[in-house]
Amino acid sequence: MRGHNPLLAGLAGRCPNCGEGPLFSGFLKVAERCEACGYDLAKADSGDGPVVFVILLAGFPCVFGALFTQFAFDPPIWVTMVIWMPLILILSFGLMRPLKGVLLAAQFANKASEARRDGQD
Ligand SMILES: [Zn+2]
């Protein structure tokens, strides 16, 4: 498949090289190799850095929201916990995969353009 966007493929959890094969073999485990094109996905794995990034990204608005609710409405602390803790978890887990996919795809796109500069394409 030519002309696909590697970043969109990564966002959708697809191989950035062909946009066809699945990028993940587990929840956050990157597949060794693309089933569709055989691209070495393990080499492009961005590691666990994005996970920390996602937790910060999802955590900050939630912590601010929780603090705001606390000061504005002064609810009992368990109300804050019951509302915001699941939200933080859902947001974190919901964003982790697409974000990891995008970062991996960005790394892939970067390498691809470097290869082109070397005249290997
Ligand atoms: Zn592929």
Coordinates of C-alpha atoms and ligand atoms in Angstrom, one line a residue:
M1 CA 0.0 0.0 0.0
R2 CA 1.7 3.2 -1.2
G3 CA 0.9 6.7 -0.2
H4 CA -0.5 5.9 3.2
N5 CA 0.4 8.2 6.1
P6 CA 2.7 6.4 8.6
L7 CA 1.5 8.6 11.4
L8 CA -2.1 7.8 10.8
A9 CA -1.2 4.1 10.5
G10 CA 0.6 4.3 13.9
L11 CA -2.3 6.1 15.4
A12 CA -4.6 3.3 14.3
G13 CA -2.2 0.6 15.6
R14 CA -1.1 -0.4 12.1
C15 CA 2.4 -1.0 10.7
P16 CA 3.9 2.4 9.7
N17 CA 5.7 0.8 6.7
C18 CA 2.6 -0.6 4.9
G19 CA -0.4 0.5 6.9
E20 CA -1.8 -3.1 6.8
G21 CA -0.4 -5.4 9.5
P22 CA -1.1 -4.9 13.2
L23 CA 1.5 -2.9 15.1
F24 CA 0.9 -4.5 18.5
S25 CA 1.0 -8.2 19.6
G26 CA -0.2 -7.3 23.1
F27 CA -1.8 -4.3 24.7
L28 CA 1.4 -2.3 24.6
K29 CA 3.8 -4.9 23.2
V30 CA 5.0 -4.0 19.7
A31 CA 5.0 -7.0 17.3
E32 CA 8.4 -8.4 16.3
R33 CA 7.6 -8.2 12.6
C34 CA 4.7 -6.9 10.5
E35 CA 2.5 -9.8 9.3
A36 CA 1.7 -8.0 6.1
C37 CA 5.1 -6.7 4.8
G38 CA 7.6 -8.3 7.1
Y39 CA 9.0 -5.0 8.4
D40 CA 11.1 -5.3 11.5
L41 CA 8.8 -3.5 14.0
A42 CA 10.9 -4.4 17.1
K43 CA 13.6 -2.2 15.7
A44 CA 11.3 0.8 15.6
D45 CA 9.9 0.2 19.1
S46 CA 10.1 3.5 21.0
G47 CA 10.2 1.7 24.4
D48 CA 8.3 2.8 27.4
G49 CA 9.1 6.5 27.2
P50 CA 5.7 7.3 25.7
V51 CA 3.9 5.6 28.6
V52 CA 5.3 8.2 31.0
F53 CA 4.5 10.9 28.6
V54 CA 0.9 9.7 28.3
I55 CA 0.4 9.5 32.0
L56 CA 1.6 13.1 32.3
L57 CA -0.6 14.2 29.4
A58 CA -3.7 12.5 30.8
G59 CA -2.8 13.2 34.4
F60 CA -2.4 17.0 34.3
P61 CA -5.8 18.0 33.2
C62 CA -7.4 15.5 35.5
V63 CA -5.4 16.7 38.5
F64 CA -6.3 20.3 37.7
G65 CA -9.9 19.3 37.2
A66 CA -9.9 17.4 40.5
L67 CA -8.3 20.3 42.4
F68 CA -10.8 22.8 40.8
T69 CA -13.8 20.6 41.8
Q70 CA -12.4 20.3 45.2
F71 CA -12.0 24.1 45.7
A72 CA -15.2 25.1 43.8
F73 CA -17.7 22.6 45.3
D74 CA -15.8 21.3 48.3
P75 CA -17.2 17.7 47.8
P76 CA -16.1 14.9 50.2
I77 CA -12.7 13.5 49.2
W78 CA -14.3 10.2 48.1
V79 CA -16.4 11.9 45.5
T80 CA -13.2 13.4 44.0
M81 CA -11.6 9.9 44.0
V82 CA -14.6 8.1 42.6
I83 CA -14.9 10.6 39.7
W84 CA -11.3 11.4 38.8
M85 CA -9.3 8.3 39.5
P86 CA -11.2 6.2 36.9
L87 CA -11.0 9.1 34.5
I88 CA -7.3 9.3 34.8
L89 CA -6.9 5.5 34.3
I90 CA -9.3 5.5 31.3
L91 CA -7.6 8.4 29.7
S92 CA -4.1 7.0 30.3
F93 CA -4.9 3.5 28.9
G94 CA -7.0 4.9 26.1
L95 CA -4.2 7.2 24.9
M96 CA -1.3 4.9 25.5
R97 CA -1.6 2.7 22.4
P98 CA -2.4 5.4 19.8
L99 CA 0.3 7.6 21.2
K100 CA 2.9 4.9 21.3
G101 CA 1.9 4.0 17.7
V102 CA 2.3 7.6 16.6
L103 CA 5.7 8.0 18.3
L104 CA 6.9 4.8 16.7
A105 CA 5.6 5.9 13.3
A106 CA 7.3 9.3 13.8
Q107 CA 10.6 7.5 14.5
F108 CA 10.0 5.3 11.4
A109 CA 9.2 8.4 9.2
N110 CA 12.4 10.0 10.5
K111 CA 14.5 7.0 9.7
A112 CA 12.9 6.7 6.3
S113 CA 13.8 10.3 5.4
E114 CA 17.4 9.8 6.7
A115 CA 17.7 6.8 4.4
R116 CA 16.5 8.9 1.5
R117 CA 19.2 11.5 2.2
D118 CA 21.8 8.7 2.1
G119 CA 20.6 7.9 -1.4
Q120 CA 19.4 4.4 -0.5
D121 CA 15.8 4.9 -1.6
Ligands
ZN1 ZN 3.8 -3.7 7.4

